[in-house]
Structures are given as structure tokens and as C-alpha cells.
Short mmCIF file of C-alpha atoms in Angstrom, two decimals:
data_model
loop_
_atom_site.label_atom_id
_atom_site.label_comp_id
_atom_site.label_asym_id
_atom_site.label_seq_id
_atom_site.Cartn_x
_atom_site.Cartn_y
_atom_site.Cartn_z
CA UNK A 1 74.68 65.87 113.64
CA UNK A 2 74.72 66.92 110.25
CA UNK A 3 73.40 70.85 109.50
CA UNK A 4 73.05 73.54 107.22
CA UNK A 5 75.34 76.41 107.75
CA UNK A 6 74.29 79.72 105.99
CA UNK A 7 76.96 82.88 105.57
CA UNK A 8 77.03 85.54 106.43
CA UNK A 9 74.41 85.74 109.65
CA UNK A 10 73.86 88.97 108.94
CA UNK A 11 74.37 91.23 106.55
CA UNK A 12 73.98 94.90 106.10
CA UNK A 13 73.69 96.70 102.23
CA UNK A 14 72.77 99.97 100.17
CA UNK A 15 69.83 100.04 98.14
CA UNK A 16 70.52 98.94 94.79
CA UNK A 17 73.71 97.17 95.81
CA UNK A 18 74.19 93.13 95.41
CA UNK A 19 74.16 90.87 97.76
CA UNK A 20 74.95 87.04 97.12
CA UNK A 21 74.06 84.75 100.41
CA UNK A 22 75.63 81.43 100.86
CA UNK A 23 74.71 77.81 101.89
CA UNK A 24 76.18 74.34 102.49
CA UNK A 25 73.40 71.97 102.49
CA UNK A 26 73.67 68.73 104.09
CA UNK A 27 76.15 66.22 102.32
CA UNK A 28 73.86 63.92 101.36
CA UNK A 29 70.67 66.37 100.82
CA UNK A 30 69.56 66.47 96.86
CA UNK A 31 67.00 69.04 97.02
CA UNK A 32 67.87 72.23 98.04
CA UNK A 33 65.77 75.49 98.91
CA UNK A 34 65.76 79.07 99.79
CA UNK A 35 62.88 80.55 102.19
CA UNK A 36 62.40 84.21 103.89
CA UNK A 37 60.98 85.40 106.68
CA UNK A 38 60.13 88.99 106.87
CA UNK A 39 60.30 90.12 110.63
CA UNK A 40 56.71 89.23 111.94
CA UNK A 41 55.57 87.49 109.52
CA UNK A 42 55.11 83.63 108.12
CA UNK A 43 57.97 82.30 106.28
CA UNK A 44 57.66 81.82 102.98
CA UNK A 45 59.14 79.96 100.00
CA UNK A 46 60.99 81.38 97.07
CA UNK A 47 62.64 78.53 95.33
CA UNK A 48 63.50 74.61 94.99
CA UNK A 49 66.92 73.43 93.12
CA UNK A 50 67.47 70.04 92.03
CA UNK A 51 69.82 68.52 89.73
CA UNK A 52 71.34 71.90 88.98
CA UNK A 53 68.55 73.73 88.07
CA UNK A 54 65.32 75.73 89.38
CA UNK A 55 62.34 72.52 90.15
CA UNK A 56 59.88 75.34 91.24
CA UNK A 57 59.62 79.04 92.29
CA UNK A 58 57.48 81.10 93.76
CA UNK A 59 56.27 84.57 92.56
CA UNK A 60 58.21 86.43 95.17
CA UNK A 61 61.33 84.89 93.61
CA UNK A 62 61.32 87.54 89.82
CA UNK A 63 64.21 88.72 88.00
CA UNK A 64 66.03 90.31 91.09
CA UNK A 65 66.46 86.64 92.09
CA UNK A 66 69.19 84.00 90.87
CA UNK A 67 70.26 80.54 92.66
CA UNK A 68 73.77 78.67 91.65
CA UNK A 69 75.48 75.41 92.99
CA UNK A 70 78.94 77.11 92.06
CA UNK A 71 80.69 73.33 93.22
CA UNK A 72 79.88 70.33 94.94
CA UNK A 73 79.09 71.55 98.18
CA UNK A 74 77.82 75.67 97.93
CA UNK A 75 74.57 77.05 97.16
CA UNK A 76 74.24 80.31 96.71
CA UNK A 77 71.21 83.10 96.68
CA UNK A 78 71.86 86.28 94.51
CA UNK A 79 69.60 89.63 94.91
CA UNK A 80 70.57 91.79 92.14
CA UNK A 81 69.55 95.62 92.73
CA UNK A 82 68.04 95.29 96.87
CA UNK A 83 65.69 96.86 97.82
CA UNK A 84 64.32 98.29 101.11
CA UNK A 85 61.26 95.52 101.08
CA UNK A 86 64.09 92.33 100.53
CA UNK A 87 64.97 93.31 104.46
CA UNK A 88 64.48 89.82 105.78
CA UNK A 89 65.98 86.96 107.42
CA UNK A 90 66.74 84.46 104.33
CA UNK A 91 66.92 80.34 105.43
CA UNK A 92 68.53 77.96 103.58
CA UNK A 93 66.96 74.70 103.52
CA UNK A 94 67.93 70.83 102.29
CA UNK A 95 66.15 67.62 102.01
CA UNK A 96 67.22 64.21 100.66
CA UNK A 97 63.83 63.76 98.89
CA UNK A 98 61.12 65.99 97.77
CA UNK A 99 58.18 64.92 98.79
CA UNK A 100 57.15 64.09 101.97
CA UNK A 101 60.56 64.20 103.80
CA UNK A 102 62.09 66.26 106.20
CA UNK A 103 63.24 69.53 105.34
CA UNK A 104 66.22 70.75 107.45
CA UNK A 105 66.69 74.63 107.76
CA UNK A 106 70.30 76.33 108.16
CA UNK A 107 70.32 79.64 110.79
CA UNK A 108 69.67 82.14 108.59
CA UNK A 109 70.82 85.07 106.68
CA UNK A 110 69.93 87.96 107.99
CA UNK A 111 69.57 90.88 105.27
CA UNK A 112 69.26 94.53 106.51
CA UNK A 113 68.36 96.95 103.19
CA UNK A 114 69.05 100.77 103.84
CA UNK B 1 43.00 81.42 101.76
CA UNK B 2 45.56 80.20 103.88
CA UNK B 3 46.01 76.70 103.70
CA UNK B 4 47.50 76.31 107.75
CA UNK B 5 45.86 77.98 110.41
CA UNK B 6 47.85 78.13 113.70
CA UNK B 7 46.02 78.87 117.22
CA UNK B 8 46.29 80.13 119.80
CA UNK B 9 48.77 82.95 118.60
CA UNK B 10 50.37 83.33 121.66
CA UNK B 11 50.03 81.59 124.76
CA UNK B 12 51.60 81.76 128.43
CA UNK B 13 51.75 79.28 130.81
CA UNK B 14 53.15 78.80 134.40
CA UNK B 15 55.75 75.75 134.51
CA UNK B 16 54.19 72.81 134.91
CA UNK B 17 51.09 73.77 133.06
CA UNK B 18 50.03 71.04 130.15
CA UNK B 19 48.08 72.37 126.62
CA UNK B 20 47.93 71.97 123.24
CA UNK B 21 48.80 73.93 120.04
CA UNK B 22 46.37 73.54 117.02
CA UNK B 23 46.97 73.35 113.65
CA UNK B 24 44.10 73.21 110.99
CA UNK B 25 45.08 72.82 107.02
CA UNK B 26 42.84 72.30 104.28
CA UNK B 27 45.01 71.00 101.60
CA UNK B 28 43.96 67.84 99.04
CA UNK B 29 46.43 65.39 99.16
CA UNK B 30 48.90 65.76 102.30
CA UNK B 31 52.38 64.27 101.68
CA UNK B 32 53.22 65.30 105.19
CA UNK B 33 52.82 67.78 107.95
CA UNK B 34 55.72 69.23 110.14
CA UNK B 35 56.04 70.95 113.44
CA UNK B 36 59.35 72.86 113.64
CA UNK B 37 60.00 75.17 116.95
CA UNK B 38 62.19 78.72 115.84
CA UNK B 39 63.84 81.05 118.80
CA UNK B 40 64.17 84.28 117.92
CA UNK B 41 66.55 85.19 115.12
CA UNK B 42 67.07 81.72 114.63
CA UNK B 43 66.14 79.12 112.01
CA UNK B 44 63.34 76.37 112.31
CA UNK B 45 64.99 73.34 114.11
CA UNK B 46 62.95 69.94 113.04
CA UNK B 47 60.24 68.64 115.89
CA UNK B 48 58.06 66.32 114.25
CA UNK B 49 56.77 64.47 110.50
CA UNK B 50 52.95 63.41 110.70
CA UNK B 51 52.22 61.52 107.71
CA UNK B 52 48.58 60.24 108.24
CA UNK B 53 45.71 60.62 110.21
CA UNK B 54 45.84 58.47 113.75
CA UNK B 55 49.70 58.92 113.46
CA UNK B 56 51.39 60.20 117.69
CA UNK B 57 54.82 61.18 118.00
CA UNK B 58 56.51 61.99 121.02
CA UNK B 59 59.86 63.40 121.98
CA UNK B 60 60.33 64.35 125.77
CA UNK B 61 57.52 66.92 127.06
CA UNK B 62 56.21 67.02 123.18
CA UNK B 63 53.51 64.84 121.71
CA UNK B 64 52.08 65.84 118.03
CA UNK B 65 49.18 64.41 116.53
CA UNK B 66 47.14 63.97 113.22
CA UNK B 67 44.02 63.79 112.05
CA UNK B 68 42.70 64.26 108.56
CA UNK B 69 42.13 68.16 109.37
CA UNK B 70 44.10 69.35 112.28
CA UNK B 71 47.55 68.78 114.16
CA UNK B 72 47.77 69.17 117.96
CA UNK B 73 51.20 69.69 119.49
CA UNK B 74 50.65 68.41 122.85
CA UNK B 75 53.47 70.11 125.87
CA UNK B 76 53.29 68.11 129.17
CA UNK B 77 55.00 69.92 132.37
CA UNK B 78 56.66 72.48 130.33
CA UNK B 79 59.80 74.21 131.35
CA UNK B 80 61.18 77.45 130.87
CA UNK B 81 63.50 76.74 128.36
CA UNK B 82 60.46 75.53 126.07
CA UNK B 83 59.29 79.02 125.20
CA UNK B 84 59.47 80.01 121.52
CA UNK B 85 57.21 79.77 118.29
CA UNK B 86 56.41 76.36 117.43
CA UNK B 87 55.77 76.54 113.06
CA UNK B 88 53.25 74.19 111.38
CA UNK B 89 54.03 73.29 108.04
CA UNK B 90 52.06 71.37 105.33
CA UNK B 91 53.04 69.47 101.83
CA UNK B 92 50.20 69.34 99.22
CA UNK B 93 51.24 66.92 96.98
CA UNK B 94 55.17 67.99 95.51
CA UNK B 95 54.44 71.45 96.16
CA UNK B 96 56.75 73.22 98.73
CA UNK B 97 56.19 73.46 102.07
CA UNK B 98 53.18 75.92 103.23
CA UNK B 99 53.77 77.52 106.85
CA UNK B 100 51.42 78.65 109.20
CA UNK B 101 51.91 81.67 111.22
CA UNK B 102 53.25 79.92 114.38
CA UNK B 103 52.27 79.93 118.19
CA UNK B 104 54.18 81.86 120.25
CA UNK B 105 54.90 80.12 123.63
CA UNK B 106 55.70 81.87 126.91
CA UNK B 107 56.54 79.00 129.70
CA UNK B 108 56.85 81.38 133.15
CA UNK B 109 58.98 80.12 136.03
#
């Protein structure tokens, strides 16, 4: 069965350092998003890509926050300058449509900010 | 406001023992709703799409259903190995998807 795989599954970084998460989306998926989950709390959106570029964002996702399909098959989450609050576990998420239809999650990334 | 309320937030039941997880949304124009279960330091794996009111689906010991302001995710004879946090998740129009908070379920042996 086809699946999202996310890299790394977890990941450990300095405060102020870079971290760049990474995503292969179903094959056939055209829509691809990024979601967090702070421990113990809801998971929330940050940001849609479609035809190589941002379709929507939300305000969590500022400045610190960039999203690339580097070739055919990656896509790839970039936190510029972490910080302790970014600790989270980060999904990656596809769908072959926007609306309506299914959205698939990969395992998760999870980011550890010290 | 949140748009998707989940309740109970927790719940325990012996195996064996039916009941129902509720989730209310108040959104305008519902593309589709989705129940998702999540283990712990996992990611949501895909349950269920409700697309209109009256709409069942089923898939062994879990049943969801719609109606125009709540979804019930129905678990007949559940086992052990169904306790985690089942997600509810709602699409207003193209917007992304909106999660509730989830139930956490506790199936005892």
C-alpha cells in the first residue's frame, strides 16, 4: 500500500541551528502538506504546496518557515533559526485532490529544540 | 472558536464493551469530515471520509456516522489492540483540514 515516508523520525538540534525535514509523498498525490503536533496538543496545519508553489499557509508557518519540491519525488520542510517552542512532532501529508479527498499522513518528524 | 469539538476526552472500557465517540463541528459548507486513529508517537493512519449527512461507514468493529452537526464513531466489542486517540477532522470549503482534539481510548483486557 502506497505511504508517506518522512526522514529523519527524530531529530535532535541547538537553538538557532537549521533543520531541513524530508518527505516522499505518495506517487501519484498532487497536493502536498506539512502539519505539527506539539506534544499534547491538536495538530495543526502550517502549509499546502501545489504545482510548485505555496496554495495556502497558516500563520504559524512566518519567515522561519520554507517548503521546496527539490525533484520529482522529495518535499522538504526548512526551519531556519529553531527555536525551543518549534519542539514538535512535524507530519507530512499528501492528497491527490484538494478538496474533499483523503489526506494521507507520513510517521512523523520528530523535532527536539535544546 | 473551535470549529471540531471531540468528546469524551478520554474513555476506558472493558473488552467487549460497545460506545460511541462524538464529534460536533460548526463549519458552513463541509467538503468532508475524517476520522483518523494516531498511536502514540505515530502519525494519523486514515479510518473513515463522511461526506454528507445520513452517510454509515463501517470497517470491522468501527462504524462512523454523519449528520449535518455531529460525527459518531461507533466501536462494537472492542479489543485491546483498539486503544489509541481516534482524530476528527473537518474541510470547510478548500480550506485545510481543521482537527479536533481527539478521544483517547483505553480498551482493558
Amino acid at each position: 500500500e502506497p505511504e508517506v515516508t518522512q526522514t529523519p523520525s527524530h531529530q535532535v538540534t541547538q537553538m538557532g541551528q537549521e533543520v531541513i525535514l524530508r518527505c516522499v509523498p505518495i506517487s501519484n498525490h498532487l497536493y502536498f502538506y506539512w502539519y505539527r503536533q506539539i506534544l499534547g496538543q491538536k495538530v495543526e496545519f502550517l502549509v499546502s504546496f501545489y504545482n510548485n508553489e505555496i496554495s495556502e499557509k497558516s500563520e504559524i508557518f512566518d519567515d522561519q518557515f520554507s517548503v521546496e519540491r527539490p525533484d520529482g519525488s522529495n518535499f522538504t520542510l526548512k526551519i531556519r533559526s529553531t527555536k525551543l517552542e518549534d519542539s514538535a512532532m512535524y507530519f507530512c501529508a499528501s492528497s491527490f485532490d484538494r478538496s474533499g479527498n483523503t489526506i494521507y499522513f507520513g510517521e512523523g518528524s520528530w523535532l527536539t529544540v535544546v | 472558536e473551535d470549529q471540531v469539538t471531540q468528546s469524551p476526552e478520554a474513555l476506558r472500557l472493558q473488552e467487549g464493551e460497545s460506545s460511541s465517540l462524538n464529534c460536533s463541528y460548526t463549519v458552513s459548507g463541509l467538503r468532508g469530515l475524517f476520522w483518523y486513529r494516531q498511536d502514540p508517537g505515530k502519525g494519523p493512519e486514515f479510518l473513515f471520509t463522511l461526506y454528507s449527512a445520513g452517510e454509515e461507514k463501517e470497517k470491522e468493529r468501527l462504524k462512523a456516522t454523519l449528520t449535518k452537526k455531529e460525527s459518531f464513531l461507533h466501536i462494537t466489542a472492542p479489543k485491546p489492540e483498539d486503544s489509541a486517540t481516534y482524530l476528527c477532522a473537518v474541510q470547510d470549503g478548500n480550506t485545510p483540514l481543521v482537527f479536533g482534539k481527539g478521544t483517547r481510548l483505553s480498551v482493558i483486557a
